[in-house]
Short mmCIF file of C-alpha atoms (C1' of nucleotides) in Angstrom, two decimals:
data_model
loop_
_atom_site.label_atom_id
_atom_site.label_comp_id
_atom_site.label_asym_id
_atom_site.label_seq_id
_atom_site.Cartn_x
_atom_site.Cartn_y
_atom_site.Cartn_z
CA MET N 1 -25.42 -36.67 -37.03
CA THR N 2 -23.38 -36.79 -33.54
CA PRO N 3 -22.24 -33.78 -32.05
CA ALA N 4 -18.67 -35.04 -32.41
CA ARG N 5 -19.11 -35.33 -36.20
CA ARG N 6 -20.58 -31.86 -36.31
CA LEU N 7 -17.70 -30.34 -34.73
CA ILE N 8 -14.98 -31.33 -37.33
CA LEU N 9 -17.03 -29.56 -40.07
CA PRO N 10 -15.22 -26.43 -41.44
CA PRO N 11 -16.18 -23.13 -40.49
CA HIS N 12 -17.77 -22.22 -43.83
CA SER N 13 -19.66 -25.44 -44.93
CA SER N 14 -22.46 -25.49 -47.14
CA GLN N 15 -25.06 -25.46 -44.37
CA PRO N 16 -27.14 -22.35 -44.08
CA THR N 17 -25.78 -19.83 -41.71
CA SER N 18 -28.89 -20.04 -39.32
CA THR N 19 -28.03 -23.75 -38.51
CA ARG N 20 -24.09 -23.58 -39.13
CA PRO N 21 -22.47 -25.20 -36.06
CA PRO N 22 -19.54 -23.63 -34.19
CA ALA N 23 -16.36 -24.32 -36.01
CA HIS N 24 -13.83 -26.57 -34.46
CA PRO N 25 -10.72 -24.85 -33.22
CA PHE N 26 -8.56 -27.01 -35.58
CA SER N 27 -10.79 -26.16 -38.68
CA PRO N 28 -8.60 -24.38 -41.34
CA LEU N 29 -9.37 -20.77 -41.92
CA PRO N 30 -10.78 -20.10 -45.22
CA VAL N 31 -8.53 -18.11 -47.73
CA GLU N 32 -11.08 -15.23 -47.88
CA PHE N 33 -10.20 -14.56 -44.16
CA PHE N 34 -6.74 -13.56 -45.00
CA ARG N 35 -7.96 -11.39 -48.15
CA ARG N 36 -8.49 -7.89 -46.30
CA PRO N 37 -6.53 -5.15 -45.05
CA ALA N 38 -3.87 -5.94 -42.40
CA ASP N 39 -5.24 -3.72 -39.75
CA GLU N 40 -8.55 -5.54 -39.95
CA LEU N 41 -6.85 -9.00 -40.15
CA ALA N 42 -4.43 -8.38 -37.39
CA PRO N 43 -6.97 -8.11 -34.35
CA ASP N 44 -8.99 -10.96 -35.79
CA LEU N 45 -5.92 -13.25 -35.63
CA LEU N 46 -6.16 -13.06 -32.12
CA GLY N 47 -7.10 -16.17 -30.50
CA ARG N 48 -6.40 -18.22 -33.56
CA TYR N 49 -4.09 -21.37 -33.48
CA LEU N 50 -0.77 -21.70 -35.01
CA ILE N 51 -0.13 -25.38 -35.64
CA ARG N 52 3.16 -26.82 -36.44
CA THR N 53 3.52 -30.51 -37.23
CA PHE N 54 6.93 -32.41 -37.58
CA ARG N 55 8.41 -35.58 -37.04
CA ALA N 56 11.25 -36.10 -34.62
CA ARG N 57 13.16 -38.37 -37.09
CA PRO N 58 12.04 -40.08 -40.52
CA GLY N 59 9.28 -42.61 -40.00
CA ALA N 60 8.33 -41.35 -36.47
CA ARG N 61 4.93 -40.52 -35.72
CA PRO N 62 3.74 -37.06 -36.42
CA ARG N 63 4.04 -34.67 -33.54
CA ARG N 64 2.07 -31.34 -33.23
CA LEU N 65 2.79 -28.03 -31.57
CA VAL N 66 -0.26 -25.63 -31.11
CA LEU N 67 0.18 -21.81 -30.15
CA ARG N 68 -2.88 -19.59 -29.47
CA ILE N 69 -1.89 -16.22 -30.94
CA VAL N 70 -2.33 -13.50 -28.30
CA GLU N 71 -0.24 -10.44 -30.08
CA THR N 72 -0.03 -9.21 -33.59
CA GLU N 73 0.97 -6.11 -35.42
CA ALA N 74 -0.02 -4.99 -38.79
CA TYR N 75 1.97 -3.53 -41.63
CA LEU N 76 0.30 -1.55 -44.54
CA GLY N 77 2.58 -1.96 -47.31
CA SER N 78 3.24 0.89 -49.70
CA ILE N 79 2.06 3.74 -47.47
CA ASP N 80 3.74 2.47 -44.26
CA ARG N 81 7.18 3.38 -43.57
CA ALA N 82 7.59 0.61 -41.23
CA SER N 83 6.83 -1.84 -43.90
CA HIS N 84 9.47 -3.74 -46.05
CA ALA N 85 7.10 -3.07 -48.85
CA PHE N 86 7.11 0.87 -48.24
CA ALA N 87 6.83 2.81 -51.65
CA GLY N 88 6.21 -0.47 -53.37
CA ARG N 89 9.72 -1.61 -52.67
CA ARG N 90 10.31 -5.02 -54.50
CA THR N 91 13.28 -6.87 -53.70
CA PRO N 92 14.13 -10.66 -53.56
CA ARG N 93 13.15 -10.68 -49.78
CA THR N 94 10.18 -8.59 -50.13
CA GLN N 95 8.72 -10.64 -53.15
CA THR N 96 6.75 -12.91 -50.87
CA MET N 97 4.85 -9.94 -49.63
CA TYR N 98 3.16 -9.42 -52.84
CA LEU N 99 1.52 -12.77 -52.84
CA PRO N 100 -2.20 -12.99 -52.07
CA GLY N 101 -3.22 -13.20 -48.41
CA GLY N 102 -2.77 -16.57 -46.45
CA HIS N 103 0.87 -17.21 -47.31
CA ALA N 104 3.66 -17.01 -44.77
CA TYR N 105 6.33 -14.38 -44.94
CA VAL N 106 9.50 -15.44 -42.80
CA TYR N 107 12.58 -13.36 -42.68
CA LEU N 108 15.82 -13.03 -40.57
CA ILE N 109 16.41 -10.07 -38.38
CA TYR N 110 19.31 -8.82 -36.40
CA GLY N 111 21.16 -12.02 -38.19
CA MET N 112 20.05 -14.05 -35.39
CA TYR N 113 15.99 -14.19 -35.23
CA GLU N 114 13.38 -15.30 -37.71
CA CYS N 115 10.07 -13.45 -37.78
CA LEU N 116 6.87 -15.01 -38.94
CA ASN N 117 4.19 -12.77 -40.90
CA VAL N 118 0.91 -13.54 -42.60
CA VAL N 119 0.40 -11.98 -46.03
CA ALA N 120 -2.85 -9.95 -45.97
CA GLY N 121 -4.97 -8.56 -48.59
CA SER N 122 -4.97 -9.45 -52.24
CA ALA N 123 -1.94 -9.89 -54.49
CA ASP N 124 0.26 -7.13 -54.54
CA ASP N 125 -1.18 -5.11 -51.67
CA ALA N 126 1.89 -6.03 -49.95
CA HIS N 127 0.11 -6.03 -46.40
CA ALA N 128 1.37 -8.15 -43.70
CA VAL N 129 0.68 -9.28 -39.92
CA LEU N 130 3.53 -10.03 -37.72
CA ILE N 131 2.88 -12.77 -35.26
CA ARG N 132 4.55 -11.44 -31.95
CA ALA N 133 3.45 -13.67 -29.13
CA GLY N 134 1.40 -16.75 -28.31
CA ALA N 135 0.41 -19.16 -25.55
CA PRO N 136 1.01 -22.86 -25.56
CA VAL N 137 -1.95 -24.96 -26.17
CA GLU N 138 -0.30 -28.35 -27.13
CA GLY N 139 3.42 -29.33 -26.97
CA GLU N 140 4.57 -27.03 -24.20
CA THR N 141 7.18 -29.44 -23.14
CA GLU N 142 8.98 -29.53 -26.74
CA MET N 143 8.50 -25.69 -27.00
CA ARG N 144 10.31 -25.07 -23.76
CA ARG N 145 12.99 -27.63 -24.79
CA ARG N 146 13.47 -25.76 -28.17
CA ARG N 147 13.89 -22.63 -26.16
CA GLY N 148 16.20 -23.93 -23.43
CA LEU N 149 13.98 -22.61 -20.90
CA SER N 150 14.40 -23.20 -17.08
CA PRO N 151 11.60 -24.19 -14.96
CA ARG N 152 11.27 -20.89 -13.23
CA SER N 153 10.59 -19.06 -16.45
CA ARG N 154 7.86 -16.62 -16.72
CA PRO N 155 5.03 -17.27 -19.34
CA SER N 156 6.12 -14.59 -21.69
CA ASP N 157 9.48 -16.27 -22.13
CA LEU N 158 8.38 -19.13 -24.19
CA ALA N 159 6.66 -17.33 -27.20
CA GLY N 160 6.51 -13.52 -25.99
CA GLY N 161 8.18 -11.93 -28.87
CA PRO N 162 8.66 -12.71 -32.50
CA GLY N 163 12.17 -14.22 -32.30
CA ARG N 164 11.16 -16.33 -29.26
CA LEU N 165 7.76 -17.55 -31.16
CA THR N 166 9.60 -18.94 -34.19
CA ARG N 167 12.29 -20.57 -32.06
CA ALA N 168 9.79 -22.32 -29.82
CA MET N 169 7.79 -23.46 -32.96
CA GLY N 170 10.77 -24.58 -35.01
CA ILE N 171 9.74 -21.89 -37.69
CA ASN N 172 12.40 -20.78 -40.18
CA ARG N 173 12.87 -19.33 -43.66
CA GLU N 174 12.16 -22.58 -45.23
CA PHE N 175 8.36 -21.82 -44.40
CA ASN N 176 8.50 -18.64 -46.39
CA ALA N 177 5.81 -18.28 -49.04
CA MET N 178 3.95 -21.51 -47.65
CA LEU N 179 0.24 -21.29 -47.82
CA LEU N 180 -1.24 -21.20 -44.18
CA CYS N 181 -4.83 -22.10 -44.75
CA ARG N 182 -4.48 -25.43 -46.25
CA ALA N 183 -6.19 -28.49 -44.41
CA ARG N 184 -2.86 -30.23 -44.08
CA GLY N 185 0.82 -29.21 -43.98
CA PRO N 186 3.64 -28.51 -41.44
CA LEU N 187 2.30 -24.91 -40.61
CA ARG N 188 -1.42 -24.02 -40.68
CA MET N 189 -3.54 -21.52 -39.09
CA THR N 190 -6.92 -22.42 -37.63
CA VAL N 191 -10.12 -21.15 -36.04
CA GLY N 192 -9.01 -21.55 -32.69
CA SER N 193 -10.74 -19.64 -29.76
CA PRO N 194 -11.31 -16.12 -31.11
CA VAL N 195 -11.59 -13.17 -28.79
CA THR N 196 -14.36 -10.52 -28.82
CA PRO N 197 -13.62 -6.85 -29.44
CA ASP N 198 -13.74 -5.89 -25.78
CA GLN N 199 -10.70 -8.28 -24.88
CA ILE N 200 -8.40 -6.53 -27.49
CA ALA N 201 -6.05 -3.59 -26.76
CA ALA N 202 -4.36 -1.61 -29.36
CA GLY N 203 -1.12 0.44 -29.15
CA PRO N 204 1.80 1.61 -31.23
CA ARG N 205 4.21 -0.96 -32.71
CA ILE N 206 7.55 -2.14 -31.45
CA GLY N 207 11.18 -1.24 -32.84
CA ILE N 208 10.16 1.11 -35.56
CA ASP N 209 11.55 4.32 -34.33
CA TYR N 210 12.69 5.19 -37.70
CA ALA N 211 9.18 5.11 -39.23
CA GLN N 212 8.40 8.76 -39.02
CA GLU N 213 4.64 9.34 -39.20
CA ALA N 214 4.07 5.87 -38.73
CA VAL N 215 5.51 5.50 -35.37
CA HIS N 216 2.53 6.15 -33.48
CA TRP N 217 -0.09 4.37 -35.60
CA PRO N 218 -1.96 1.99 -33.13
CA LEU N 219 -1.37 -1.31 -35.32
CA ARG N 220 -0.06 -3.29 -32.32
CA PHE N 221 -3.00 -5.63 -30.97
CA GLY N 222 -3.08 -7.83 -28.09
CA VAL N 223 -5.31 -9.91 -25.84
CA ARG N 224 -6.11 -7.54 -22.83
CA GLY N 225 -3.91 -8.54 -19.72
CA ASP N 226 -2.78 -11.91 -21.15
CA PRO N 227 0.52 -13.14 -19.45
CA HIS N 228 2.10 -14.28 -22.74
CA LEU N 229 2.26 -10.94 -24.26
CA SER N 230 5.99 -9.52 -25.40
CA ARG N 231 5.41 -6.61 -23.21
CA PRO N 232 2.44 -4.66 -21.56
CA LEU N 233 -0.05 -2.94 -24.15
CA PRO N 234 -1.93 0.22 -22.88
CA SER N 235 -4.98 -0.66 -21.11
"C1'" DT A 212 31.59 -4.26 -53.81
"C1'" DC A 213 31.20 -1.91 -49.33
"C1'" DG A 214 29.08 -0.54 -45.23
"C1'" DA A 215 25.29 0.53 -42.18
"C1'" DC A 216 21.74 -1.15 -39.80
"C1'" DG A 217 17.63 -3.84 -38.52
"C1'" DA A 218 9.47 -5.58 -37.25
"C1'" DT A 219 15.50 -9.01 -31.47
"C1'" DC A 220 16.99 -11.25 -27.45
"C1'" DA A 221 20.21 -12.70 -23.58
"C1'" DT A 222 23.06 -11.05 -20.51
"C1'" DC A 223 25.22 -7.80 -17.68
"C1'" DT A 224 25.43 -3.76 -14.40
"C1'" DG O 145 18.88 0.53 -18.50
"C1'" DA O 146 23.01 -0.56 -21.57
"C1'" DT O 147 25.41 -3.58 -24.52
"C1'" DG O 148 26.79 -7.16 -27.61
"C1'" DA O 149 25.85 -10.96 -30.61
"C1'" DT O 150 25.56 -11.92 -35.42
"C1'" DC O 151 24.52 -11.65 -40.71
"C1'" DG O 152 21.19 -11.00 -44.53
"C1'" DT O 153 19.40 -7.05 -46.87
"C1'" DC O 154 19.69 -3.19 -49.52
"C1'" DG O 155 21.13 1.56 -50.74
"C1'" DA O 156 25.33 4.12 -52.14
"C1'" DG O 157 29.06 4.53 -55.00
#
DNA sequence: TCGACGATCATCT
DNA sequence: GATGATCGTCGAG
């Protein structure tokens, strides 16, 4: 087997652990990866790739946008006042949060912006991880076009913030409830280039002043010092 | 049915 | 740092 062939094996192949090759960045994450509490999943999503494929027009060749996740927030379902699913709230909107881990939860905020979350844990846990910021890996020109950015913009202008990120990647509510761990599909999450624990900073979540005891929970995670963060994290 | 508000962002001062 | 944009969502009545 050539090294190139080895590289495209999925992360959890049938090979024994001792001889398992490093997973390719574009390999899908297994569904079990998402089936754990959001505060455990959120830091582990840092460095992973979010991949959006699309065709500029019908019949055109598929194009690909790749974003490396650098900032996430965990939302802990029924016990978390900042969560849409606090106290087990079930509405048409939050129904998606009760799916098993690995699905996308996309909703509109402030009437203008869409936010992408990944559902975490088992069915009915209603845990979710908000994807807050990312760094371009592939398709930066197209992302900049979608964002209407000037050449002098800062790195964090592209996808630093949940609304900016979805706009740069062309993600909207049509992607709600989509499974992200499939090998194919218009929106996927893959192995990417994970970070080590010492590269991760944590702090309180953004924009949840109303959440009482949950306001200060350190459930925001980011890659330490990354210029693509939506705003600085405690060092 | 109505009204308040939000896991945001761009623009202005 | 303050403010306006803009509309879906959800609780109140």
